[in-house]
mmCIF file of C-alpha atoms in Angstrom:
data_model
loop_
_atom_site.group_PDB
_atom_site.id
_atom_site.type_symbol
_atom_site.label_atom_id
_atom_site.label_comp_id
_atom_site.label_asym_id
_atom_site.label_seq_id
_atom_site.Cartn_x
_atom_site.Cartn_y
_atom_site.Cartn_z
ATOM 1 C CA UNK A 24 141.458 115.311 167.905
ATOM 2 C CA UNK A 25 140.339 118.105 166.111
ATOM 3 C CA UNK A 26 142.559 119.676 162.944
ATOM 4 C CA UNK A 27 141.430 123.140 164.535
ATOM 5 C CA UNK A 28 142.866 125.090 166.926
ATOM 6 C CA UNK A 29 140.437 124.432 170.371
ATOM 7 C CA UNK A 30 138.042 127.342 170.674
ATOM 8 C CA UNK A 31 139.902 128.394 173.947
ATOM 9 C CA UNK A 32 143.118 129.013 172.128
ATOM 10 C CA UNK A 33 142.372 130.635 169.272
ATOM 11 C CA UNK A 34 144.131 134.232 168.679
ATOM 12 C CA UNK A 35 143.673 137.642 167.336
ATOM 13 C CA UNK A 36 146.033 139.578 165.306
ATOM 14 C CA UNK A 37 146.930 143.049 166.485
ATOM 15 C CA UNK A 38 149.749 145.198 164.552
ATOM 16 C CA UNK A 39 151.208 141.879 163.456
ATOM 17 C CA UNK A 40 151.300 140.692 166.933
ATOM 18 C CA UNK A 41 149.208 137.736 167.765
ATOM 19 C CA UNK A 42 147.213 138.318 170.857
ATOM 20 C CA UNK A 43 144.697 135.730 173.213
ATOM 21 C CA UNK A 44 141.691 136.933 173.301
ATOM 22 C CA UNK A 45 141.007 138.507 176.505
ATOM 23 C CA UNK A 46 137.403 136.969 176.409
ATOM 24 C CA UNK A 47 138.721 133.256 175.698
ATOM 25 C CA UNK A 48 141.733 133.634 177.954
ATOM 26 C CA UNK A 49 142.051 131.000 180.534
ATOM 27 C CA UNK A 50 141.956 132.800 183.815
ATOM 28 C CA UNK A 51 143.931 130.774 185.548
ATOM 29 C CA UNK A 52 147.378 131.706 183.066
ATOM 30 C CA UNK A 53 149.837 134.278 184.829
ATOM 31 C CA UNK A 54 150.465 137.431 183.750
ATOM 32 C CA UNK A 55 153.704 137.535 182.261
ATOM 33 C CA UNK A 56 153.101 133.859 179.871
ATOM 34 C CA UNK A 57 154.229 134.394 176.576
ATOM 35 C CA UNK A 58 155.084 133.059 173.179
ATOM 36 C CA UNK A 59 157.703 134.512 170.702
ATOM 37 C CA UNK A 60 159.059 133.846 167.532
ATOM 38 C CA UNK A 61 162.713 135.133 167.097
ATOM 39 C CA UNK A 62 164.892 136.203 163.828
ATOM 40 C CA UNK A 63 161.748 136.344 161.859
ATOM 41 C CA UNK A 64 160.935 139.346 159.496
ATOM 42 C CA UNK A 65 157.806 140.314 161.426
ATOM 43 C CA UNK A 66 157.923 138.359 164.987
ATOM 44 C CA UNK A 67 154.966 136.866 166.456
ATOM 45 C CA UNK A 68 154.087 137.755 169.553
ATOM 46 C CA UNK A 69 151.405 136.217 172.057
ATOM 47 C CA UNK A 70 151.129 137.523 175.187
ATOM 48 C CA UNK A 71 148.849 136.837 178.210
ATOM 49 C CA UNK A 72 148.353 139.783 179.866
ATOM 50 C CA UNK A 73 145.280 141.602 181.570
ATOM 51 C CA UNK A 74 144.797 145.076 180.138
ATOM 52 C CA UNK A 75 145.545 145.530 176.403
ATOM 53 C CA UNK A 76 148.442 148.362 176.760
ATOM 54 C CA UNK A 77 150.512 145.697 178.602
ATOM 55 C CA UNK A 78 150.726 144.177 174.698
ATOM 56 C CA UNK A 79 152.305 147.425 173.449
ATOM 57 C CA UNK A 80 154.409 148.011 177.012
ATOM 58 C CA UNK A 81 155.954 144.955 176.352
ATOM 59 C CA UNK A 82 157.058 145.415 172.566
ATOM 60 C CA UNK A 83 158.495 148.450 173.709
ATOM 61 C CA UNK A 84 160.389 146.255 176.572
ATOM 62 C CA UNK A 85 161.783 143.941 174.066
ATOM 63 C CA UNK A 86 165.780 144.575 173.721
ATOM 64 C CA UNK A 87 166.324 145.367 170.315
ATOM 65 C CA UNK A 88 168.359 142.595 168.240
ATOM 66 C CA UNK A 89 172.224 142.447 168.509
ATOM 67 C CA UNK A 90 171.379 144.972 171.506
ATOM 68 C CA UNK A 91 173.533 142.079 174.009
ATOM 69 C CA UNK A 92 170.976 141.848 176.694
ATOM 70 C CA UNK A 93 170.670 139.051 178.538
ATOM 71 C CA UNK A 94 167.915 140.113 180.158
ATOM 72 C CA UNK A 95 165.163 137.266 180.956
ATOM 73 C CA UNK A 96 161.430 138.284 179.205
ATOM 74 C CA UNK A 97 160.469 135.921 182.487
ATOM 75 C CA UNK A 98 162.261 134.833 185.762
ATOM 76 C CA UNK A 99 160.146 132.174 186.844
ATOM 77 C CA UNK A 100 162.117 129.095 188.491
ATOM 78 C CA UNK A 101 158.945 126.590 186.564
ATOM 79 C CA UNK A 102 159.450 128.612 183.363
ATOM 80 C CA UNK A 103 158.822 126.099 180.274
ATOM 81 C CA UNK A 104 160.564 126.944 176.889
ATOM 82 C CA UNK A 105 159.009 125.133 173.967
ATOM 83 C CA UNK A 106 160.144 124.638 170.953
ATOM 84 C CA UNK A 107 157.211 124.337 168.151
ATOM 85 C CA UNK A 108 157.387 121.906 165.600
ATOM 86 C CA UNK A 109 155.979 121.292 162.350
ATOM 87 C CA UNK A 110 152.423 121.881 162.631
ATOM 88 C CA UNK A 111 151.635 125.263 164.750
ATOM 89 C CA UNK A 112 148.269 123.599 165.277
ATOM 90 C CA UNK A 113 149.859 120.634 166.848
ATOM 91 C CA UNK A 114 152.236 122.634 168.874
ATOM 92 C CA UNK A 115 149.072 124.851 170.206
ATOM 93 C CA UNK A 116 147.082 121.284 170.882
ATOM 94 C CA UNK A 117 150.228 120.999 173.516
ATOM 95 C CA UNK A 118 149.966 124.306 174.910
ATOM 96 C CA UNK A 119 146.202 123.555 175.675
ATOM 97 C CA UNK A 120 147.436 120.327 177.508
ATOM 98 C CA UNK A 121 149.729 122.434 179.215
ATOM 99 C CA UNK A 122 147.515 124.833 180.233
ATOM 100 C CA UNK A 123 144.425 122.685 180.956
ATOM 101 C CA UNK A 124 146.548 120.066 182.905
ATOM 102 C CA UNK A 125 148.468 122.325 185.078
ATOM 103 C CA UNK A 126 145.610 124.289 186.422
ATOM 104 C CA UNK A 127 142.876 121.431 186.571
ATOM 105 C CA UNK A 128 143.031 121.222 190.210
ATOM 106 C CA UNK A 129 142.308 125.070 190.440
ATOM 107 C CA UNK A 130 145.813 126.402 190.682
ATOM 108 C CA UNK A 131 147.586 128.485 187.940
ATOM 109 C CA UNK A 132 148.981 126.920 185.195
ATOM 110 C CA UNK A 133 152.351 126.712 184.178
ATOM 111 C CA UNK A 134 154.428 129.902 182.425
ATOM 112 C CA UNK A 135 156.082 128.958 179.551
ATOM 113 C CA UNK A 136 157.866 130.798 176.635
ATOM 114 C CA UNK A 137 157.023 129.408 172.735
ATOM 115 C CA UNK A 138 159.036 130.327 169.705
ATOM 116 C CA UNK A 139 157.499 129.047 166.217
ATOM 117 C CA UNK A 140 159.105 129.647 163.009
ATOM 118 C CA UNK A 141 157.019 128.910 159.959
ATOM 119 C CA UNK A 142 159.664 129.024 158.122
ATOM 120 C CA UNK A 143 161.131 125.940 160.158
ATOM 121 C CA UNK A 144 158.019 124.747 160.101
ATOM 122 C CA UNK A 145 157.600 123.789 156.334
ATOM 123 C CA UNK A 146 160.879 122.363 156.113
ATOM 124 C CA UNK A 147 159.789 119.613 158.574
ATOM 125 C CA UNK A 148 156.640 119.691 156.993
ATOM 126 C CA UNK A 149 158.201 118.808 153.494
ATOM 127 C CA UNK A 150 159.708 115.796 155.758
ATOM 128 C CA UNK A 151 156.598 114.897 157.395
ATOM 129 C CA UNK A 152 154.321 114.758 153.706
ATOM 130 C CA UNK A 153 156.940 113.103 152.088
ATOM 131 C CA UNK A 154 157.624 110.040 153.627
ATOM 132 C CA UNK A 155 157.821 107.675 150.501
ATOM 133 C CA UNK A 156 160.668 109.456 148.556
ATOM 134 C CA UNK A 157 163.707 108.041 148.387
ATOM 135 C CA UNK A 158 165.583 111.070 148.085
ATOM 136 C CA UNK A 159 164.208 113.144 151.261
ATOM 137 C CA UNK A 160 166.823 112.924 153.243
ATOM 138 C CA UNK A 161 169.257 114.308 150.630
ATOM 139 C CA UNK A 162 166.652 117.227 149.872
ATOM 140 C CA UNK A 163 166.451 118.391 153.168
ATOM 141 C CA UNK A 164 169.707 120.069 154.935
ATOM 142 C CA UNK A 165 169.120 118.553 158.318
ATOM 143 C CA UNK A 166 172.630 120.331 159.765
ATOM 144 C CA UNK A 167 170.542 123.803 158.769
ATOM 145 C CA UNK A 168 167.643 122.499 160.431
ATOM 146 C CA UNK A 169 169.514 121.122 163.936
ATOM 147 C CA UNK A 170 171.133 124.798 163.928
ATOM 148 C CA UNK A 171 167.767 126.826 163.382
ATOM 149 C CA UNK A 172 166.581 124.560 166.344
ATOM 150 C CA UNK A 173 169.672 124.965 168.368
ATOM 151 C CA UNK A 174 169.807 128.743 168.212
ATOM 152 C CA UNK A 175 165.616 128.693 169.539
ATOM 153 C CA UNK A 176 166.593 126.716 172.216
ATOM 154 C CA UNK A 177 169.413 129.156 172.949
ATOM 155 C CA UNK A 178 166.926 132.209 172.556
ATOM 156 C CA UNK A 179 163.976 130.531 174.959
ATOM 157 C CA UNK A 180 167.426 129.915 177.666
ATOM 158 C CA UNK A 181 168.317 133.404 177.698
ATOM 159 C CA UNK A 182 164.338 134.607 177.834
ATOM 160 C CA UNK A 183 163.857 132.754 181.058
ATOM 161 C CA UNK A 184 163.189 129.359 180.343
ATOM 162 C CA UNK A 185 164.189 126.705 182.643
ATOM 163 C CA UNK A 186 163.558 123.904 181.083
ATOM 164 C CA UNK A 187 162.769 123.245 177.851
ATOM 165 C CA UNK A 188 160.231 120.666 175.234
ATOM 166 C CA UNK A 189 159.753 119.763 171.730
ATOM 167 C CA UNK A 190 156.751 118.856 171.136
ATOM 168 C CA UNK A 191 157.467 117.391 167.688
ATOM 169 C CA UNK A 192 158.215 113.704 166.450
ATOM 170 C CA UNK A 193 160.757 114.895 163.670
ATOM 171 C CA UNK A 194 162.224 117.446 165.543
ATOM 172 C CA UNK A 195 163.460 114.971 168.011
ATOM 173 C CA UNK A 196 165.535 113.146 165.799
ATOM 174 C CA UNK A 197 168.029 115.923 166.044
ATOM 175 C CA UNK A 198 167.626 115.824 170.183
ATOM 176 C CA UNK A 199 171.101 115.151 170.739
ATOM 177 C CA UNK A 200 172.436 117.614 168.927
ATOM 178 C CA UNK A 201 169.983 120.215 169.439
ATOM 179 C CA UNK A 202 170.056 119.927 173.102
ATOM 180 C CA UNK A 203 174.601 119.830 173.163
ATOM 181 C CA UNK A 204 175.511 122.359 175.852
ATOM 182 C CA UNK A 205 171.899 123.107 176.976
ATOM 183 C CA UNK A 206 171.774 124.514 180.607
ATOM 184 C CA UNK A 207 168.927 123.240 181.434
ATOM 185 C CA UNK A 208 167.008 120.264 181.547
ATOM 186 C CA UNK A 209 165.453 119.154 177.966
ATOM 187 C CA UNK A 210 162.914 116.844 178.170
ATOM 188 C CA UNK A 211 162.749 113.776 175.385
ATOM 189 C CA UNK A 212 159.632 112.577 174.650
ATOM 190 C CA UNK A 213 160.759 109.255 173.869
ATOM 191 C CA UNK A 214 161.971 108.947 177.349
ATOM 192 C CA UNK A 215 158.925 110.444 178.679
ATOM 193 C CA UNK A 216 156.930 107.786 177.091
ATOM 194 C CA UNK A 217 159.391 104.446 177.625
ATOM 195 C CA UNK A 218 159.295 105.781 181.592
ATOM 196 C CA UNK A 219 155.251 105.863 181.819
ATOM 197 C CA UNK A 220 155.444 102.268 180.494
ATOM 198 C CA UNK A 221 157.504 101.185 182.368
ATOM 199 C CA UNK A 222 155.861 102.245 186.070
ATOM 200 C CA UNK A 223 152.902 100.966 184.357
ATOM 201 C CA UNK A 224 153.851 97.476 185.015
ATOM 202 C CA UNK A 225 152.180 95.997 182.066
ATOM 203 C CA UNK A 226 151.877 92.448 181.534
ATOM 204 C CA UNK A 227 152.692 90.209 178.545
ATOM 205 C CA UNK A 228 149.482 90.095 176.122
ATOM 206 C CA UNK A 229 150.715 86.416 175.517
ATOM 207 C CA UNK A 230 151.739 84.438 178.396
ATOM 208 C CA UNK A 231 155.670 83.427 178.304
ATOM 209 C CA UNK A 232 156.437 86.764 175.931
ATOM 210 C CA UNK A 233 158.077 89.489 176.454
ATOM 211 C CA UNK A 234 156.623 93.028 176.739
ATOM 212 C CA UNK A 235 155.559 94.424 173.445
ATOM 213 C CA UNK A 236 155.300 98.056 172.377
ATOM 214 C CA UNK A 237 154.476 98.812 168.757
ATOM 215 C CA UNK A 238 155.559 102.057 166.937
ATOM 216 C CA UNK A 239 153.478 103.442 164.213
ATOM 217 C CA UNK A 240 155.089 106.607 162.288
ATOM 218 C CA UNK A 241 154.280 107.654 158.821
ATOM 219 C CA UNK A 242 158.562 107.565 158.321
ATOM 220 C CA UNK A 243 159.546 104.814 159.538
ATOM 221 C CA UNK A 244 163.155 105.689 159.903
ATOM 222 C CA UNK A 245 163.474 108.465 161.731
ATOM 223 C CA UNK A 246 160.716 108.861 164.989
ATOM 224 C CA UNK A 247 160.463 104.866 164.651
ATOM 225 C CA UNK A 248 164.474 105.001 165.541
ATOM 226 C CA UNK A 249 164.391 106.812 168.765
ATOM 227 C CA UNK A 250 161.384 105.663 169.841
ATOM 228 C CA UNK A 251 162.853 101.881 169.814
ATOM 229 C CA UNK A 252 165.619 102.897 171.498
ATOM 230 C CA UNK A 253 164.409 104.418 174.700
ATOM 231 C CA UNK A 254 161.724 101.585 174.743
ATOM 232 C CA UNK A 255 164.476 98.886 174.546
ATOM 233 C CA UNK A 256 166.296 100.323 176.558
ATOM 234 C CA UNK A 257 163.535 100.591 179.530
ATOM 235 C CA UNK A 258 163.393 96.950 178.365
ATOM 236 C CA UNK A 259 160.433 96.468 175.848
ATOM 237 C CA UNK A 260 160.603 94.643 172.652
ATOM 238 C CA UNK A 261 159.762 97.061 170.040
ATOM 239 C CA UNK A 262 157.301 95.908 166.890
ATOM 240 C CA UNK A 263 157.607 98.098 163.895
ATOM 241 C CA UNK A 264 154.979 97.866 160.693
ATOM 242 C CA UNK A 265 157.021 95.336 158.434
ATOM 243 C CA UNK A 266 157.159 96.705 154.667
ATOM 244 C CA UNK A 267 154.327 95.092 153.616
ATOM 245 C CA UNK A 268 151.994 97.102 155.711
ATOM 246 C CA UNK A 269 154.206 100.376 154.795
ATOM 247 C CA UNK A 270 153.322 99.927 151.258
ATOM 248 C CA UNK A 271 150.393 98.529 151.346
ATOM 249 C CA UNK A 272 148.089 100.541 154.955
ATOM 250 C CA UNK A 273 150.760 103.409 156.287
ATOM 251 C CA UNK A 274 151.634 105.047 153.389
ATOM 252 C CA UNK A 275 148.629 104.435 151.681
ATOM 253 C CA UNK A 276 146.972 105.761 154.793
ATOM 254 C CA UNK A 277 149.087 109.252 154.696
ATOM 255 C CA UNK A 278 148.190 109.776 150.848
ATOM 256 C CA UNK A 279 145.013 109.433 151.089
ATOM 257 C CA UNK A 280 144.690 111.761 154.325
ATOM 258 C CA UNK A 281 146.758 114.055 151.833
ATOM 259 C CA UNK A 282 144.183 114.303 149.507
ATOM 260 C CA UNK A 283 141.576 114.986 152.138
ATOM 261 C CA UNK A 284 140.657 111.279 151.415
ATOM 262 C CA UNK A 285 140.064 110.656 155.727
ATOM 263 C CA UNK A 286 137.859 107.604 155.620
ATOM 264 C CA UNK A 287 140.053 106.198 153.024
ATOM 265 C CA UNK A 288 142.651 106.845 155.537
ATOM 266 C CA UNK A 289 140.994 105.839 158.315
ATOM 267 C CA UNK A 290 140.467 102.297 157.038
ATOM 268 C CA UNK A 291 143.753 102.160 155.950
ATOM 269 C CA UNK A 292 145.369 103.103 159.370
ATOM 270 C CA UNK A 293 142.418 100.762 161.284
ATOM 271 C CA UNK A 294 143.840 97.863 159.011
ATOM 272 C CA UNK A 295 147.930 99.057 159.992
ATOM 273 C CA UNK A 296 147.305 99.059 163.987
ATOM 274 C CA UNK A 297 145.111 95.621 163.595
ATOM 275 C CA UNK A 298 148.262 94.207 161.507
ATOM 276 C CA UNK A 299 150.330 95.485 165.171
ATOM 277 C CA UNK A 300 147.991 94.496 167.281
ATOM 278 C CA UNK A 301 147.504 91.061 166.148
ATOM 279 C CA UNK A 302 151.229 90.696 167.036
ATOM 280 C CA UNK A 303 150.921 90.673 170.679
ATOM 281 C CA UNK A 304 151.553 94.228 171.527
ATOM 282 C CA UNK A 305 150.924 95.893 174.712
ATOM 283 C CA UNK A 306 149.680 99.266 172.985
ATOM 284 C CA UNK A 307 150.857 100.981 170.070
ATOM 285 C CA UNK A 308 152.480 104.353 170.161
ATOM 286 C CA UNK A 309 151.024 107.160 167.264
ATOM 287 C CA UNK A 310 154.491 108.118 166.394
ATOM 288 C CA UNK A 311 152.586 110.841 164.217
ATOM 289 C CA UNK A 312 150.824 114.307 164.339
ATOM 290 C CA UNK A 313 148.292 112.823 161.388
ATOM 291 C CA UNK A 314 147.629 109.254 162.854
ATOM 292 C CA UNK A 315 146.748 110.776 166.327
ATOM 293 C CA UNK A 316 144.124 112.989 165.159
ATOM 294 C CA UNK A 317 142.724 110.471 161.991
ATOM 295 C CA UNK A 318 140.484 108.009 163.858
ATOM 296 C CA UNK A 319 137.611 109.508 165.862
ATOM 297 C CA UNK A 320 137.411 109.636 169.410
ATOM 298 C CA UNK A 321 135.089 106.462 170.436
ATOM 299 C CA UNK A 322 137.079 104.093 167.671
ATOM 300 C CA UNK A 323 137.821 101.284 170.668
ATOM 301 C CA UNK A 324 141.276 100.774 168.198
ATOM 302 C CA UNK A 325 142.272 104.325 169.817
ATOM 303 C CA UNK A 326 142.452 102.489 173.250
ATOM 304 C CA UNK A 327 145.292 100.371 172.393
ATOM 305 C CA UNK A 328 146.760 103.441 171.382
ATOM 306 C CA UNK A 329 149.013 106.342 173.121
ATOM 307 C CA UNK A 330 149.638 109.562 171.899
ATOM 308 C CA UNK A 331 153.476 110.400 173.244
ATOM 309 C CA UNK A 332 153.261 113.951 173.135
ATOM 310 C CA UNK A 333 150.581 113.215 176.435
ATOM 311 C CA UNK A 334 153.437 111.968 177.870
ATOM 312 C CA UNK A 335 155.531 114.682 177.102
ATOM 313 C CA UNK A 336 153.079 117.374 178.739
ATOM 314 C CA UNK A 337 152.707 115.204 182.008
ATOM 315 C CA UNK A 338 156.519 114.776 182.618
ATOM 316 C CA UNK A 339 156.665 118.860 181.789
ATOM 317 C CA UNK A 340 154.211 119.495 184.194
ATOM 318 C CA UNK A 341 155.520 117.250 187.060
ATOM 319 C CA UNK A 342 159.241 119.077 186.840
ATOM 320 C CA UNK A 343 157.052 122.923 186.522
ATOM 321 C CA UNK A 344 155.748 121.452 190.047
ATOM 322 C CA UNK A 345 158.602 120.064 191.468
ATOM 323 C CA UNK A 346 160.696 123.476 190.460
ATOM 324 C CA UNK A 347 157.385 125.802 191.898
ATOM 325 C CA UNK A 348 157.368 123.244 195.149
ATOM 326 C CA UNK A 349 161.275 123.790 195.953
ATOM 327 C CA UNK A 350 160.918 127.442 196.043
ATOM 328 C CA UNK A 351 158.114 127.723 198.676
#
């Protein structure tokens, strides 16, 4: 996958607030889909909308903060509220799923709400480029973090949202405390992903074995962890890189991709998911952002390999329609 934003979703800057294109815009989207960015100095703003005063109209609309409303921006029963992780690009690459999934069969796509913080966003950053340093987790204030994430979550409930996504590997490490006295459903991807395995009914690569799923993350502690739990506990036998190919192909892999090094890290990751693979896995899940978009798209490795965030997208579009179903 492309590092760039696809050319359908790219954005213009009006007034500081960020704007589709109204010749790029999807015209399937409904009217009132939008993406915000609360408790920032200058909020961002995207808003679908078909004639450019509606931009303005709604800035004007917005409740002014510590005014108390608890007015909805949208009251959509299928409303999505999502969460954006650490790369705005990657979070966007999940909005086009959204969008493009949702509406393939010529119906409109989903609404959904978005908040991204950049400020949020290079604090998991710093986790995500740092995976080799001993001292990351004391450097980073994860309680700071889950609350920053807690209180978007609680900002996308009261804007409309009715259920809500991350679509971000180190985000979810904090799901259970993120998501404590949500209202609303909040979709894990790691259960998204164990439950599409599972009704896959996928057979033992060697007969007499059990059912292998290999996790490949650039931090092997924290995605790898939930990951093998809601795997295991949908019954698979999880395979994690040992340390050897850590040292010696993952980490190697992210440094090099780092220093804009990509067929160094190309090789590098082609020799970490042959190390899996040779293993007896089933397929191997890209527990990471990097990984996913490294090899390119006709490498036949990339067919033993799932991106979980698809996963994600599918189960958020099956509840939209099962929400936008019940009320008709």
């Amino acid at each position: 996958m492309s590092s760039h934003p696809p050319s359908s979703f790219r954005t213009r800057v009006v007034d500081g607030v960020m704007g589709r294109s109204r010749r790029s815009r999807p015209k399937a989207w409904p009217p009132s889909t939008s993406i915000l960015c609360p408790k920032q100095p200058s909020p961002s703003v995207l808003l679908q909308s078909d004639g450019g005063d509606e931009l303005s109209d709604f800035r004007n609309s917005m409740p002014a903060r510590g005014s108390g409303s608890e007015s909805p921006v949208l009251a959509l029963p299928n409303t999505v509220g999502v969460i954006g992780g650490a790369s705005a690009v990657s979070t966007i690459g999940f909005l086009e799923k959204l969008v493009a999934w949702s509406s393939r069969d010529g119906g409109a796509a989903l609404p959904f709400i978005v908040c991204s913080d950049p400020v949020l966003n290079r604090e998991l950053s710093s986790r995500k480029r740092n995976p080799t340093s001993r001292n990351t987790d004391s450097r980073i204030d994860h309680a700071s973090i889950v609350e920053n994430l807690r209180c978007k979550r609680i900002f996308l409930e009261s804007s409309g949202a009715r259920c809500m996504v991350m679509p971000c590997h180190i985000s979810h490490s904090w799901h259970d405390e993120i998501s404590q006295g949500c209202s609303v459903p909040f979709l894990h991807v790691g259960e998204c992903v164990a439950k599409e395995l599972k009704a896959a009914n996928l057979k033992p690569v060697e007969a007499g074995s059990n059912l292998r799923i290999g996790v490949l993350a650039t931090d092997a502690i924290l995605p790898a962890r939930f990951y093998s739990e809601k795997l295991q506990n949908q019954g698979f036998e999880v395979l994690l890189p040992d340390k050897a190919t850590m040292e010696h192909a993952v980490i190697p892999a992210v440094e090099a991709f780092n220093r804009k090094d990509v067929e160094g890290a190309r090789n590098l990751l082609r020799i970490a998911l042959q190390v899996l693979l040779v293993r007896a896995v089933n397929t191997i899940i890209l527990a990471s952002d990097d990984m996913r978009g490294l090899l390119p798209r006709d490498d036949p490795l990339l067919k033993k390999c799932i991106d979980p965030m698809d996963a994600l997208a599918r189960a958020t579009i099956q509840w939209a329609d099962s929400k936008a179903n019940n009320e008709q």
